[in-house]
Coordinates of C-alpha atoms in Angstrom, one line a residue:
M1 CA -7.7 6.9 10.3
Q2 CA -7.9 8.4 6.8
A3 CA -9.9 7.1 3.8
R4 CA -10.7 8.1 0.3
I5 CA -14.1 8.0 -1.3
Y6 CA -14.3 7.6 -5.1
K7 CA -16.7 6.4 -7.8
R8 CA -15.7 3.2 -9.3
P9 CA -14.3 3.7 -12.9
K10 CA -15.6 1.9 -15.9
N11 CA -13.6 -1.3 -16.7
A12 CA -11.4 -0.6 -19.7
M13 CA -11.5 -4.3 -20.8
Q14 CA -15.3 -4.4 -21.3
S15 CA -17.8 -2.1 -23.0
G16 CA -20.5 -2.6 -20.3
K17 CA -21.1 -0.2 -17.4
A18 CA -21.8 -2.6 -14.6
L19 CA -20.9 -1.5 -11.1
V20 CA -19.9 2.0 -12.2
D21 CA -22.7 3.6 -10.1
Q22 CA -21.1 2.4 -6.9
W23 CA -19.0 4.6 -4.5
V24 CA -16.1 3.0 -2.7
L25 CA -14.6 3.9 0.6
E26 CA -11.0 2.7 0.8
F27 CA -8.6 3.3 3.7
M28 CA -5.2 4.9 3.2
P29 CA -2.2 2.8 4.2
A30 CA -1.0 3.6 7.7
E31 CA 2.5 2.2 7.2
A32 CA 4.8 1.6 4.3
K33 CA 5.1 -1.8 2.7
K34 CA 8.4 -3.6 3.2
A35 CA 10.0 -6.5 1.4
D36 CA 10.0 -9.9 3.2
P37 CA 13.6 -11.0 3.6
L38 CA 12.9 -14.7 2.7
M39 CA 10.4 -14.5 -0.1
G40 CA 10.8 -10.9 -1.3
W41 CA 7.1 -10.2 -1.2
A42 CA 5.9 -6.7 -0.3
G43 CA 3.7 -6.6 2.8
S44 CA 2.8 -4.7 5.9
G45 CA 1.0 -5.2 9.2
D46 CA -1.7 -2.8 8.2
T47 CA -4.9 -4.8 7.4
Q48 CA -7.2 -1.7 7.0
Q49 CA -5.8 -1.2 3.4
Q50 CA -7.4 -4.5 2.4
V51 CA -10.9 -3.2 3.2
Q52 CA -13.1 -1.7 0.5
L53 CA -16.6 -0.7 1.5
K54 CA -19.2 -0.1 -1.3
F55 CA -22.1 2.4 -1.1
P56 CA -24.9 3.3 -3.5
S57 CA -24.2 7.1 -3.3
Q58 CA -21.5 9.5 -2.3
E59 CA -23.7 10.9 0.5
A60 CA -24.1 7.4 2.0
A61 CA -20.3 6.9 2.0
Q62 CA -19.7 10.3 3.6
A63 CA -22.4 9.6 6.2
Y64 CA -20.7 6.3 7.1
A65 CA -17.3 8.1 7.4
D66 CA -18.8 10.8 9.6
K67 CA -20.6 8.3 11.8
Y68 CA -17.4 6.4 12.6
G69 CA -15.0 9.4 12.8
I70 CA -13.1 8.6 9.6
T71 CA -11.4 11.5 7.9
A72 CA -12.5 11.0 4.3
I73 CA -11.3 12.7 1.1
T74 CA -13.8 12.6 -1.7
H75 CA -12.6 12.4 -5.3
T76 CA -15.4 13.6 -7.6
V77 CA -15.7 12.4 -11.1
P78 CA -15.6 15.0 -13.8
A79 CA -18.7 15.2 -16.0
K80 CA -18.4 13.0 -19.1
R81 CA -18.7 15.0 -22.3
L82 CA -19.8 13.1 -25.4
K83 CA -18.8 14.4 -28.8
I84 CA -21.8 13.6 -30.9
Q85 CA -20.8 12.9 -34.5
A86 CA -22.4 11.4 -37.5
Y87 CA -20.7 9.5 -40.2
A88 CA -21.8 12.1 -42.7
D89 CA -19.7 14.7 -40.9
N90 CA -16.6 13.1 -42.4
F91 CA -17.6 14.3 -45.8
R92 CA -18.4 18.0 -45.1

């Protein structure tokens, strides 16, 4: 069973930073999705890809994966660099 661990990104539709400090463990799909012949919906028999586990830190998520024998790939977040500017810099 494979999973990926990542930090939840900031919601692009809101300026707030709620829930961005959570780490998520999400399982990789075990089988490809196929179209239902009657309705045309995409689906599969794999229910693990519907599971999202939330953790307060990356270490907690990795410890959970190690405890239950889950092969986890961690996606680290690059450091955010802020370009500090003042309005007066426009007139230099």
